[in-house]
CSV table of C-alpha atoms and ligand atoms in Angstrom, one decimal:
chain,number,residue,atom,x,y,z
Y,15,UNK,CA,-13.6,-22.8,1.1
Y,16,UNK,CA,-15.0,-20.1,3.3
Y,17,UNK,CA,-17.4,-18.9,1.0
Y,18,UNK,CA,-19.1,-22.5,0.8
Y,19,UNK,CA,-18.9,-22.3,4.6
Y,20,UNK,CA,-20.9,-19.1,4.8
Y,21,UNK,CA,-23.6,-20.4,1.7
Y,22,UNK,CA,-24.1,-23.4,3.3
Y,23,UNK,CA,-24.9,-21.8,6.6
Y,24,UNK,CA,-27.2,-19.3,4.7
Y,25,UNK,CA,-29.1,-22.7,3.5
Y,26,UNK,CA,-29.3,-23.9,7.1
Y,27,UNK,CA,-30.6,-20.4,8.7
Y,28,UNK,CA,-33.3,-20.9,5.7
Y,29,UNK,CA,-34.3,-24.1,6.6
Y,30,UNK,CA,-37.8,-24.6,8.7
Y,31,UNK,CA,-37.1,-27.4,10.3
Y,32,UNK,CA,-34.8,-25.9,12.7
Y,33,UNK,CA,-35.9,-24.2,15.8
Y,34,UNK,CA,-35.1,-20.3,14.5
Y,35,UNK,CA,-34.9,-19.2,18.2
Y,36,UNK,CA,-31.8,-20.9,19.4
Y,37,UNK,CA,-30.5,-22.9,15.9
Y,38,UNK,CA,-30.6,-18.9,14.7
Y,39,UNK,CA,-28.3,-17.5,17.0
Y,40,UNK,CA,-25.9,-20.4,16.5
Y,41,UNK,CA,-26.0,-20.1,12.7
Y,42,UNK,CA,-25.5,-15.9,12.9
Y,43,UNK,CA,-22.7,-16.5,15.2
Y,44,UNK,CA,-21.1,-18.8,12.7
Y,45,UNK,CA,-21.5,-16.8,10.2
Y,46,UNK,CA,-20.4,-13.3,11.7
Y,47,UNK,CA,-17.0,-15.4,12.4
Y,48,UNK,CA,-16.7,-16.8,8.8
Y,49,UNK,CA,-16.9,-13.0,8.1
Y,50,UNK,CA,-14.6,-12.1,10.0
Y,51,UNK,CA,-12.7,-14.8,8.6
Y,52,UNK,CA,-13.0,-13.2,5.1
Y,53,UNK,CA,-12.0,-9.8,6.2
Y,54,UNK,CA,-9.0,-11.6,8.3
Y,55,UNK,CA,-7.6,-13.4,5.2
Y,56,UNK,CA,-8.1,-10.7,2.7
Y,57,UNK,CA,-6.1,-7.9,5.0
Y,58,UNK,CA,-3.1,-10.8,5.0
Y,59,UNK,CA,-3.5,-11.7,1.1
Y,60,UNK,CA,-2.6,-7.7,0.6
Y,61,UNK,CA,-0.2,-7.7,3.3
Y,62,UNK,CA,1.8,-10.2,2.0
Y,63,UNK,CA,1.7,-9.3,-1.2
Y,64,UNK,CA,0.1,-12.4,-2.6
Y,65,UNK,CA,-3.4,-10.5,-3.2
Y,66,UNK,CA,-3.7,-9.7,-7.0
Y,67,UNK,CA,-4.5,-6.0,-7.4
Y,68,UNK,CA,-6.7,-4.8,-10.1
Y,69,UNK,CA,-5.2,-0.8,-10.9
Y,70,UNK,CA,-7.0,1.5,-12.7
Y,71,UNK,CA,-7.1,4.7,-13.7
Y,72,UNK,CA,-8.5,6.8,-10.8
Y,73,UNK,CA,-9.5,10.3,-9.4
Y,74,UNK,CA,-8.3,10.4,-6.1
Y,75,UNK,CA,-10.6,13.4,-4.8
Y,76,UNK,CA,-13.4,11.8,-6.7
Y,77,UNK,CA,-12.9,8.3,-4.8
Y,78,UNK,CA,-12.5,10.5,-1.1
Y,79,UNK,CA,-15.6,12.4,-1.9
Y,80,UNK,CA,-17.5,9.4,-3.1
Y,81,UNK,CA,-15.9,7.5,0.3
Y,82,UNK,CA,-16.8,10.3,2.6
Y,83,UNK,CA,-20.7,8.9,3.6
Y,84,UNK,CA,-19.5,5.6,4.7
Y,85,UNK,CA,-16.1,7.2,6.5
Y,86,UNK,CA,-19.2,8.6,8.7
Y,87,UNK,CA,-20.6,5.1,9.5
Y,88,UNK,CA,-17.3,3.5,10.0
Y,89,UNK,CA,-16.1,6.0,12.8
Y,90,UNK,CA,-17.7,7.1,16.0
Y,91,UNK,CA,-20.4,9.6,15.7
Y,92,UNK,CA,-18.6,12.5,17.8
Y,93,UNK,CA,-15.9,12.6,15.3
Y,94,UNK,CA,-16.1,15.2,12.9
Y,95,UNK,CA,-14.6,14.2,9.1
Y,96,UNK,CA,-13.0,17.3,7.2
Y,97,UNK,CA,-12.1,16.6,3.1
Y,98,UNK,CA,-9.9,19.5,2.0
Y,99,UNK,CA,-9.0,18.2,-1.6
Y,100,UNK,CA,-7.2,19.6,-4.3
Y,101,UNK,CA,-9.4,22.0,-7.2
Y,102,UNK,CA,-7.3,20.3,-9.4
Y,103,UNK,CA,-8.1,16.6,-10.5
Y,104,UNK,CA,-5.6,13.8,-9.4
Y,105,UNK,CA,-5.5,11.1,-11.4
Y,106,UNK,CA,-3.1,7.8,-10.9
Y,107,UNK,CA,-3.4,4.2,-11.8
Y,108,UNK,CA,-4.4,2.6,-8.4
Y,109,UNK,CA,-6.9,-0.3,-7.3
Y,110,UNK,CA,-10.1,1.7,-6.1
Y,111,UNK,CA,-11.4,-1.2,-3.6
Y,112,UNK,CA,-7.8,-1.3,-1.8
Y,113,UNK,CA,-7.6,2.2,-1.8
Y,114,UNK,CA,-11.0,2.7,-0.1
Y,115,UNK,CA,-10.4,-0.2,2.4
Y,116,UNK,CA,-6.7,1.6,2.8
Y,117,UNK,CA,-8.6,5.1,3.8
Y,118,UNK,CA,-11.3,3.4,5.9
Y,119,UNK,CA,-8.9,1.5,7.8
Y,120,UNK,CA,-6.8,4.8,8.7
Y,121,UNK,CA,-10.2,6.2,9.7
Y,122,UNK,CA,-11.1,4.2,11.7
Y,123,UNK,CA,-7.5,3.7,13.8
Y,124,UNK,CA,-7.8,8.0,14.0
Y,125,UNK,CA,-11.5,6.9,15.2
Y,126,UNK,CA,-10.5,5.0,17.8
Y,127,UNK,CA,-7.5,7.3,19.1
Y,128,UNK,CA,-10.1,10.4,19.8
Y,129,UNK,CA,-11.4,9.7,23.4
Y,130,UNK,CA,-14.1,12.6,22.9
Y,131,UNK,CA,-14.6,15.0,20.0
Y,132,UNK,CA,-12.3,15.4,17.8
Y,133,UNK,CA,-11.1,15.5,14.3
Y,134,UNK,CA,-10.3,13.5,11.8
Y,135,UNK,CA,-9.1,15.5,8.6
Y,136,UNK,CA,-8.1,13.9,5.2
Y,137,UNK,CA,-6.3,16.3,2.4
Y,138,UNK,CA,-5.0,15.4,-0.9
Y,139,UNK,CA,-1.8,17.3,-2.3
Y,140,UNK,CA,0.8,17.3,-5.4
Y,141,UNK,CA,4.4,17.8,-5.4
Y,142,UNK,CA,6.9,19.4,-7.7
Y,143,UNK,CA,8.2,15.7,-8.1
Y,144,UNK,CA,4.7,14.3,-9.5
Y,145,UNK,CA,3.5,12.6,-6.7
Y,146,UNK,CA,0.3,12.8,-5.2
Y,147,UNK,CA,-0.6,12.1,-1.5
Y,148,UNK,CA,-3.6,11.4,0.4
Y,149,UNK,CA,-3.5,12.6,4.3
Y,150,UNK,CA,-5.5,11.1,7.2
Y,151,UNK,CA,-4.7,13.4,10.3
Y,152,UNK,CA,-6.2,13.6,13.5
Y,153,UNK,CA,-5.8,15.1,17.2
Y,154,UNK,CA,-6.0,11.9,18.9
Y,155,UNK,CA,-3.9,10.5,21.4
Y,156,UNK,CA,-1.0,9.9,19.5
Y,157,UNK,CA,1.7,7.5,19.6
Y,158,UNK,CA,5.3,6.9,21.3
Y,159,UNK,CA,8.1,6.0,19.0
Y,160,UNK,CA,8.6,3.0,20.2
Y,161,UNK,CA,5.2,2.1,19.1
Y,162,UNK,CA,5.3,3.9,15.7
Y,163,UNK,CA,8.2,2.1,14.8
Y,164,UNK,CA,5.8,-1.5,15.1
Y,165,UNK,CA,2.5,0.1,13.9
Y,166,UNK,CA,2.9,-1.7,10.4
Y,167,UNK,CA,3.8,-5.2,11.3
Y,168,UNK,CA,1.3,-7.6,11.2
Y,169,UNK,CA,-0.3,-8.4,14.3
Y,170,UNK,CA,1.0,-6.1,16.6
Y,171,UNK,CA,-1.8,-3.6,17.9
Y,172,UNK,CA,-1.4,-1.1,21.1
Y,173,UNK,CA,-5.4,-1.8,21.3
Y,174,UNK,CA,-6.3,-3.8,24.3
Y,175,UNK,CA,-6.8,-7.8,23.9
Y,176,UNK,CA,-9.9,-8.8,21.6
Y,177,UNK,CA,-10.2,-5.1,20.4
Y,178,UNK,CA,-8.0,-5.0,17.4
Y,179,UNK,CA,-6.0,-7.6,15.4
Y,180,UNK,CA,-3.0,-5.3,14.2
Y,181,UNK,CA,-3.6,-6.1,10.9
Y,182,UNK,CA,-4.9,-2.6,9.7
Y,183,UNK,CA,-2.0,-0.7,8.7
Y,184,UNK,CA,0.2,-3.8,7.5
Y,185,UNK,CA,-2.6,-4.4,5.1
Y,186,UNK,CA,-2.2,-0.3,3.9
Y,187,UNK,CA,1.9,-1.1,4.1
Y,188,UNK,CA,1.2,-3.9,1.7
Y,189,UNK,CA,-1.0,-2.1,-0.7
Y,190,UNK,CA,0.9,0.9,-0.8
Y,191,UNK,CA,4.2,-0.8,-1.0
Y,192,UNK,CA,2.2,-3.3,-4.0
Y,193,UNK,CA,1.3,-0.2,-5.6
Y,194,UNK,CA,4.8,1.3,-5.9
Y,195,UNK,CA,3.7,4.0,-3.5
Y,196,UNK,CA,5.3,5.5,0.1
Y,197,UNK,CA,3.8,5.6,3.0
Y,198,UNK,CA,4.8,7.9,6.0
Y,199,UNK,CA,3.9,8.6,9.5
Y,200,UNK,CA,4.2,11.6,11.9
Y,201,UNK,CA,3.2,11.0,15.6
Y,202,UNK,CA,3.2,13.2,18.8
Y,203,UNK,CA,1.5,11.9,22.2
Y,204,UNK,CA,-1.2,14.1,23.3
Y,205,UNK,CA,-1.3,16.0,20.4
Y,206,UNK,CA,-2.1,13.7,17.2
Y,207,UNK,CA,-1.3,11.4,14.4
Y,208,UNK,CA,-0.7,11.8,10.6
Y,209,UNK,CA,-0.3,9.2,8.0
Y,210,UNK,CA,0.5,10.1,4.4
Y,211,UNK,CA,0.5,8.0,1.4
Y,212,UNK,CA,2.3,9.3,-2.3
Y,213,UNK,CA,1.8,7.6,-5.5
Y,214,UNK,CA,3.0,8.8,-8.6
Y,215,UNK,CA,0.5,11.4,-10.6
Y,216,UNK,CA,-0.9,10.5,-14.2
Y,217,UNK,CA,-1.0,13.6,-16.4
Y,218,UNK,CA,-3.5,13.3,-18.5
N,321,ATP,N1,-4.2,7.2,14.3
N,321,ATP,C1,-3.7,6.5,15.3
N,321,ATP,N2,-3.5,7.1,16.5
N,321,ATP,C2,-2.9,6.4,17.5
N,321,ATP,N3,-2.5,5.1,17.4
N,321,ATP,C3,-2.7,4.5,16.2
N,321,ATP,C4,-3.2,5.2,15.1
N,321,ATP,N4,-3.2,4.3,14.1
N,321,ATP,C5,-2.7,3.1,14.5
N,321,ATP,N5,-2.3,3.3,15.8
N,321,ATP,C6,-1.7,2.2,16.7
N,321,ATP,O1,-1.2,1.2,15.8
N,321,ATP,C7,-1.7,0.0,16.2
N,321,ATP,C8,-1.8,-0.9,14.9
N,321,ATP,O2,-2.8,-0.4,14.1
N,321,ATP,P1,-3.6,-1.5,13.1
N,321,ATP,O3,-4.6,-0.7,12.3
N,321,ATP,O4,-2.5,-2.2,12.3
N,321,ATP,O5,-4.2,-2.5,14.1
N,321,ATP,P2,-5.5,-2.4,15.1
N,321,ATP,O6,-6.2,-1.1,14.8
N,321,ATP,O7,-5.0,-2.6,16.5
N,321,ATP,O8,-6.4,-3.6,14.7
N,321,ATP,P3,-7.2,-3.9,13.3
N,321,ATP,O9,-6.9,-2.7,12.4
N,321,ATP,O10,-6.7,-5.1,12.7
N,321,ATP,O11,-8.6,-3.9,13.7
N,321,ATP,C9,-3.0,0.3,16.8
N,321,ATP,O12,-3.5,-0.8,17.7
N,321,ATP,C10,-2.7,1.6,17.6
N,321,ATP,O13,-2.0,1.3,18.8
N,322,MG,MG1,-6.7,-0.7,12.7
């Protein structure tokens, strides 16, 4: 339905008999909502569970290194991004797009808890058990407990109003979860935040 919203919209904002000067911004409002939109309902779909995943055999380090450009665009410029990955491969049967939206959207919460520079560091790891886990730490702000205990419900953010929907991590919570993987968080105030997430290992 959306996506016939934001075509036919497209159509309109092609159109020359509309006056491209005010008409324009009307349309590109429009459609930077129906994106929205889209981004909205799809971080639901996964919360809920409903969202089909499409798993695949996957190199984890190979995905963060591949991931590690656009990381840079989607958090603030005075953040520095460290990878410290495994030599070893790490393979596991995991949907790549999830996974990727899943590490961007821990990026960019770490992102937005640095008030100046600071660091946001992501490390890969494998147990004596067989699981592998990805790590997105940083030296932000941090987080009481009685907020990390809320963090993955659905619409609760600590952000102020209009700035964040709270729908970040309970889309990660869902995938995870989806995926038959653990997720965990460590949190101290003033000092930082660490979220970790395990899936089982694929020899191959
Ligand atoms: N790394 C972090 N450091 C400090 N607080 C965090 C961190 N990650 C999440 N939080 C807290 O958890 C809340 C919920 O995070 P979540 O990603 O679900 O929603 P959001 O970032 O507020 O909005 P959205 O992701 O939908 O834009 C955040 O608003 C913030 O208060
Ligand atoms: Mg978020």
């Amino acid at each position: 339905m959306i996506s016939v919203i934001v075509s036919s919209l497209g159509i309109l904002r092609e159109s020359k008999s509309l006056n491209l000067s005010e008409d324009g911004k009307v349309i590109d409002r429009a459609l930077f909502s129906a994106d929205k939109s889209i981004s909205l309902i799809d971080r639901l779909l996964t919360f809920s569970r409903c969202k089909k995943l499409a798993p695949e055999l996957v190199e984890i380090n190979e995905l963060l290194e591949g991931l590690y450009e656009v990381i840079g665009f989607a958090t603030d410029e005075k953040v520095k991004v460290v990878l410290a990955l495994t030599d070893k491969p790490l393979y596991t049967y995991i949907d790549p797009g999830q996974l990727e939206t899943s590490i961007i959207n821990l990026c960019i919460n770490s992102s937005n808890a640095i008030q100046s520079n600071g660091t946001i560091k992501i490390s890969t790891e494998v147990n004596a058990a067989d699981r592998l886990t990805i790590r997105v730490e940083d030296n932000g702000h941090g987080m009481p407990k009685n907020i990390q205990g809320r963090v993955f419900e659905p619409f609760f953010t600590g952000r102020k109003k209009g700035e964040g929907h709270g729908l970040g991590l309970s889309m990660v919570y869902g995938f995870v979860k989806q995926s038959g993987g653990s997720i965990d968080l460590e949190s101290r105030v003033g000092q930082g935040t660490m979220i970790s997430i395990s899936f089982s290992l694929k020899q191959i």
